[in-house]
Tab-separated table of C-alpha atoms and ligand atoms in Angstrom:
chain	number	residue	atom	x	y	z
A	57	UNK	CA	0.000	0.000	0.000
A	58	UNK	CA	1.434	3.388	-0.958
A	59	UNK	CA	0.490	6.004	1.593
A	60	UNK	CA	3.382	8.418	1.563
A	61	UNK	CA	5.208	9.996	-1.333
A	62	UNK	CA	8.972	10.016	-0.974
A	63	UNK	CA	9.077	13.772	-0.359
A	64	UNK	CA	6.446	13.434	2.388
A	65	UNK	CA	8.639	11.309	4.582
A	66	UNK	CA	10.232	13.009	7.564
A	67	UNK	CA	12.528	11.223	9.955
A	68	UNK	CA	12.388	12.534	13.462
A	69	UNK	CA	13.775	10.188	16.094
A	70	UNK	CA	17.248	10.761	17.516
A	71	UNK	CA	18.439	7.348	16.318
A	72	UNK	CA	19.483	6.361	12.833
A	73	UNK	CA	17.473	3.609	11.162
A	74	UNK	CA	20.318	1.170	11.890
A	75	UNK	CA	20.554	2.210	15.556
A	76	UNK	CA	16.811	1.834	15.930
A	77	UNK	CA	16.906	-1.688	14.497
A	78	UNK	CA	19.734	-2.649	16.899
A	79	UNK	CA	17.914	-1.102	19.864
A	80	UNK	CA	14.689	-2.926	19.001
A	81	UNK	CA	16.519	-6.258	18.838
A	82	UNK	CA	18.156	-5.603	22.201
A	83	UNK	CA	14.885	-4.509	23.839
A	84	UNK	CA	13.012	-7.460	22.388
A	85	UNK	CA	15.594	-9.858	23.825
A	86	UNK	CA	15.301	-8.292	27.295
A	87	UNK	CA	11.617	-7.379	27.477
A	88	UNK	CA	9.895	-9.323	24.701
A	89	UNK	CA	8.414	-11.816	27.168
A	90	UNK	CA	6.519	-9.023	28.965
A	91	UNK	CA	3.197	-7.398	28.121
A	92	UNK	CA	0.691	-4.931	29.551
A	93	UNK	CA	1.826	-2.858	32.520
A	94	UNK	CA	4.889	-5.072	33.014
A	95	UNK	CA	6.157	-3.887	29.648
A	96	UNK	CA	4.939	-0.284	29.849
A	97	UNK	CA	6.675	0.364	33.194
A	98	UNK	CA	10.290	-0.168	32.135
A	99	UNK	CA	9.748	1.499	28.757
A	100	UNK	CA	8.334	4.676	30.343
A	101	UNK	CA	10.494	4.921	33.455
A	102	UNK	CA	13.800	3.347	32.412
A	103	UNK	CA	14.417	2.921	28.706
A	104	UNK	CA	12.743	6.028	27.228
A	105	UNK	CA	12.155	8.324	30.188
A	106	UNK	CA	10.787	11.603	28.743
A	107	UNK	CA	11.269	10.369	25.155
A	108	UNK	CA	8.162	8.206	24.838
A	109	UNK	CA	4.578	9.022	23.921
A	110	UNK	CA	1.469	7.086	22.975
A	111	UNK	CA	-1.172	7.389	20.298
A	112	UNK	CA	-4.844	6.748	20.886
A	113	UNK	CA	-7.885	6.796	18.609
A	114	UNK	CA	-10.220	6.824	21.621
A	115	UNK	CA	-12.104	4.100	19.770
A	116	UNK	CA	-13.846	0.996	21.090
A	117	UNK	CA	-10.820	-0.717	22.696
A	118	UNK	CA	-8.686	2.367	23.358
A	119	UNK	CA	-9.632	2.686	27.015
A	120	UNK	CA	-7.724	-0.527	27.822
A	121	UNK	CA	-4.263	0.820	26.959
A	122	UNK	CA	-5.134	4.288	28.243
A	123	UNK	CA	-6.068	2.806	31.621
A	124	UNK	CA	-2.802	0.864	31.887
A	125	UNK	CA	-0.757	3.905	30.881
A	126	UNK	CA	-2.614	6.087	33.379
A	127	UNK	CA	-1.603	3.677	36.126
A	128	UNK	CA	2.065	3.976	35.118
A	129	UNK	CA	2.186	7.715	34.373
A	130	UNK	CA	-0.990	9.823	33.948
A	131	UNK	CA	1.167	12.640	32.554
A	132	UNK	CA	2.518	10.589	29.660
A	133	UNK	CA	1.832	12.516	26.418
A	134	UNK	CA	-1.140	10.980	24.578
A	135	UNK	CA	-1.419	11.963	20.921
A	136	UNK	CA	-4.966	12.147	19.545
A	137	UNK	CA	-5.419	12.787	15.832
A	138	UNK	CA	-8.459	14.968	15.255
A	139	UNK	CA	-8.909	14.422	11.525
A	140	UNK	CA	-11.940	16.731	11.485
A	141	UNK	CA	-13.871	13.746	10.143
A	142	UNK	CA	-14.457	11.978	13.461
A	143	UNK	CA	-17.769	11.138	15.094
A	144	UNK	CA	-18.908	13.625	17.715
A	145	UNK	CA	-19.305	10.626	20.021
A	146	UNK	CA	-15.537	10.008	19.847
A	147	UNK	CA	-14.779	13.527	21.060
A	148	UNK	CA	-17.221	13.211	23.926
A	149	UNK	CA	-15.876	9.760	24.818
A	150	UNK	CA	-12.334	11.167	24.843
A	151	UNK	CA	-13.371	13.857	27.304
A	152	UNK	CA	-15.082	11.261	29.502
A	153	UNK	CA	-12.060	8.931	29.546
A	154	UNK	CA	-9.531	11.700	30.141
A	155	UNK	CA	-11.566	12.814	33.110
A	156	UNK	CA	-12.125	9.340	34.552
A	157	UNK	CA	-8.522	8.159	34.112
A	158	UNK	CA	-6.954	11.426	35.247
A	159	UNK	CA	-4.887	11.820	32.086
A	160	UNK	CA	-3.168	15.208	32.122
A	161	UNK	CA	-1.243	15.463	28.867
A	162	UNK	CA	-3.473	15.004	25.808
A	163	UNK	CA	-1.986	16.361	22.588
A	164	UNK	CA	-4.758	17.010	20.057
A	165	UNK	CA	-3.248	17.188	16.582
A	166	UNK	CA	-5.145	18.549	13.583
A	167	UNK	CA	-4.406	18.590	9.848
A	168	UNK	CA	-2.285	21.376	8.396
A	169	UNK	CA	-4.763	24.006	7.140
A	170	UNK	CA	-2.564	25.014	4.201
A	171	UNK	CA	-2.275	21.433	2.997
A	172	UNK	CA	-6.011	20.895	3.379
A	173	UNK	CA	-6.804	24.073	1.459
A	174	UNK	CA	-4.505	22.982	-1.364
A	175	UNK	CA	-5.429	19.312	-1.610
A	176	UNK	CA	-8.818	18.830	0.021
A	177	UNK	CA	-10.620	22.198	-0.102
A	178	UNK	CA	-14.089	20.628	-0.182
A	179	UNK	CA	-13.322	17.949	2.402
A	180	UNK	CA	-14.226	15.177	-0.032
A	181	UNK	CA	-10.798	13.711	-0.780
A	182	UNK	CA	-11.780	10.542	1.089
A	183	UNK	CA	-14.141	9.744	-1.799
A	184	UNK	CA	-11.401	9.695	-4.439
A	185	UNK	CA	-8.094	8.989	-2.673
A	186	UNK	CA	-8.302	7.542	0.817
A	187	UNK	CA	-4.542	7.101	1.089
A	188	UNK	CA	-3.851	10.770	0.395
A	189	UNK	CA	-6.703	11.811	2.691
A	190	UNK	CA	-5.233	9.671	5.485
A	191	UNK	CA	-1.844	11.205	4.837
A	192	UNK	CA	-3.155	14.771	5.169
A	193	UNK	CA	-5.406	14.113	8.127
A	194	UNK	CA	-3.464	11.493	10.100
A	195	UNK	CA	0.078	10.755	8.954
A	196	UNK	CA	1.366	14.307	8.541
A	197	UNK	CA	-0.064	15.536	11.875
A	198	UNK	CA	1.382	12.482	13.621
A	199	UNK	CA	4.785	13.075	12.079
A	200	UNK	CA	4.722	16.548	13.626
A	201	UNK	CA	3.516	15.218	16.975
A	202	UNK	CA	6.259	12.584	17.181
A	203	UNK	CA	9.046	15.148	16.881
A	204	UNK	CA	11.328	14.775	19.867
A	205	UNK	CA	10.256	11.243	20.772
A	206	UNK	CA	12.238	8.048	20.323
A	207	UNK	CA	9.443	5.615	21.151
A	208	UNK	CA	5.655	5.371	21.067
A	209	UNK	CA	3.169	3.000	22.598
A	210	UNK	CA	0.427	1.643	20.374
A	211	UNK	CA	-2.711	-0.345	21.169
A	212	UNK	CA	-2.455	-2.757	18.227
A	213	UNK	CA	-3.179	-6.445	18.813
A	214	UNK	CA	-2.450	-9.609	16.876
A	215	UNK	CA	-6.035	-10.815	17.054
A	216	UNK	CA	-7.033	-7.933	14.781
A	217	UNK	CA	-5.478	-10.001	11.985
A	218	UNK	CA	-4.144	-8.795	8.653
A	219	UNK	CA	-0.725	-7.176	8.930
A	220	UNK	CA	-1.171	-7.193	12.708
A	221	UNK	CA	-1.228	-10.985	12.932
A	222	UNK	CA	2.554	-11.169	13.371
A	223	UNK	CA	2.945	-8.055	15.505
A	224	UNK	CA	5.920	-8.192	17.922
A	225	UNK	CA	5.794	-6.579	21.372
A	226	UNK	CA	8.670	-4.285	20.398
A	227	UNK	CA	9.656	-3.273	16.877
A	228	UNK	CA	11.858	-0.838	15.038
A	229	UNK	CA	9.951	1.817	13.120
A	230	UNK	CA	12.455	3.775	11.103
A	231	UNK	CA	14.223	6.123	13.490
A	232	UNK	CA	12.021	5.166	16.439
A	233	UNK	CA	10.872	2.166	18.463
A	234	UNK	CA	7.248	1.113	18.686
A	235	UNK	CA	6.051	-0.676	21.804
A	236	UNK	CA	2.900	-2.793	21.510
A	237	UNK	CA	2.018	-3.801	25.100
A	238	UNK	CA	-1.269	-5.427	24.052
A	239	UNK	CA	0.108	-7.300	21.025
A	240	UNK	CA	-0.544	-10.724	22.547
A	241	UNK	CA	-3.836	-9.864	24.246
A	242	UNK	CA	-7.013	-11.628	23.142
A	243	UNK	CA	-10.422	-9.999	22.931
A	244	UNK	CA	-11.334	-11.426	26.337
A	245	UNK	CA	-8.215	-9.868	27.913
A	246	UNK	CA	-9.419	-6.471	26.702
A	247	UNK	CA	-12.891	-7.189	28.060
A	248	UNK	CA	-11.341	-8.073	31.422
A	249	UNK	CA	-9.525	-4.728	31.598
A	250	UNK	CA	-12.817	-2.927	30.906
A	251	UNK	CA	-14.683	-4.915	33.544
A	252	UNK	CA	-12.005	-4.878	36.239
A	253	UNK	CA	-11.589	-1.118	35.979
A	254	UNK	CA	-15.238	-0.224	35.260
A	255	UNK	CA	-14.237	1.556	32.065
A	256	UNK	CA	-16.979	3.226	30.009
A	257	UNK	CA	-17.708	1.977	26.500
A	258	UNK	CA	-17.557	4.060	23.339
A	259	UNK	CA	-21.213	5.010	22.772
A	260	UNK	CA	-21.170	3.740	19.164
A	261	UNK	CA	-20.199	0.217	20.225
A	262	UNK	CA	-23.781	-0.461	21.256
A	263	UNK	CA	-24.856	0.559	17.744
A	264	UNK	CA	-22.758	-2.147	16.099
A	265	UNK	CA	-19.443	-0.417	15.457
A	266	UNK	CA	-16.519	-2.694	16.389
A	267	UNK	CA	-13.704	-0.355	15.327
A	268	UNK	CA	-14.191	3.376	14.996
A	269	UNK	CA	-12.291	5.871	12.879
A	270	UNK	CA	-13.525	8.690	10.646
A	271	UNK	CA	-17.234	8.943	9.839
A	272	UNK	CA	-16.943	8.532	6.046
A	273	UNK	CA	-14.772	5.415	6.350
A	274	UNK	CA	-16.358	3.542	9.236
A	275	UNK	CA	-19.288	1.137	8.947
A	276	UNK	CA	-21.048	-1.144	11.352
A	277	UNK	CA	-19.797	-4.738	11.349
A	278	UNK	CA	-21.938	-7.881	11.357
A	279	UNK	CA	-22.770	-8.881	14.953
A	280	UNK	CA	-21.005	-12.227	14.532
A	281	UNK	CA	-17.957	-10.800	12.748
A	282	UNK	CA	-14.604	-12.127	13.910
A	283	UNK	CA	-12.860	-9.291	12.109
A	284	UNK	CA	-12.834	-6.354	14.506
A	285	UNK	CA	-11.734	-3.989	11.751
A	286	UNK	CA	-14.232	-5.215	9.133
A	287	UNK	CA	-16.066	-1.897	9.181
A	288	UNK	CA	-13.016	0.202	8.345
A	289	UNK	CA	-12.738	1.203	4.664
A	290	UNK	CA	-15.306	-1.503	3.909
A	291	UNK	CA	-15.211	-2.611	0.279
A	292	UNK	CA	-11.642	-1.389	-0.244
A	293	UNK	CA	-8.377	-3.306	0.022
A	294	UNK	CA	-7.159	-0.636	2.450
A	295	UNK	CA	-6.806	-1.896	6.026
A	296	UNK	CA	-4.494	0.655	7.646
A	297	UNK	CA	-4.482	4.450	7.646
A	298	UNK	CA	-0.730	4.656	7.215
A	299	UNK	CA	0.378	6.021	10.584
A	300	UNK	CA	2.225	2.791	11.222
A	301	UNK	CA	4.408	3.366	8.166
A	302	UNK	CA	5.882	6.544	9.651
A	303	UNK	CA	9.633	6.443	10.037
B	543	LIG	S1	-10.115	7.406	7.476
B	543	LIG	FE1	-11.202	8.285	5.677
B	543	LIG	S2	-11.803	10.388	6.228
B	543	LIG	FE2	-10.290	9.651	7.747
B	543	LIG	S3	-8.381	10.436	7.038
B	543	LIG	FE3	-8.556	8.358	6.195
B	543	LIG	S4	-9.592	8.548	4.180
B	543	LIG	FE4	-9.803	10.515	5.291
């Protein structure tokens, strides 16, 4: 999948691509057997102190990782990409979770207005070029937000399938390291985190949405669907927005 043009790519971590690959191998050897809070703790407080952030969509499963991170460090920077195409329910859910979990460092990133005016003046680019739309509304803002960080925590899980089926707990991502504390979690593990911590649900979950992104590109999924992300870019071969190709 081509998401970024060559001249779009910005490298921003303090490591070279080779150093990042070496660091990921070393971290994986020492911490790869850990997950959840056991993995988040040493990454936040020892390995990347002050140089680590996390991204969150504030979608249906997002509260699980947010809750674990809040228990380790409620002031950890949390990057939220406001594409300006999100459901109003997602914004309200974000406010509810931030309040309940005591998160104190939410970084709301929005698309570059100049780029939008030049390439998507009517806000309809999603209808003709979803990859470019995702670049303008997600990838570019995230590239800016990641400046100054060497590592980021993501909420991806292997059970989501597709490219995520072989997801390691720790991986090199260009000039940075990505930590995936929930990589090995199953759907029931996520449910347990919600129940044990009395976490609220995204209001659209009850309406049949299993995975929630932008309004134009998110559909309900069949009630018996095993594919959590089936409703994202339904009918297209696109399965990822491209933020995980950032280097
Ligand atoms: S998910 Fe759809 S609307 Fe959102 S940025 Fe990507 S193409 Fe655009």
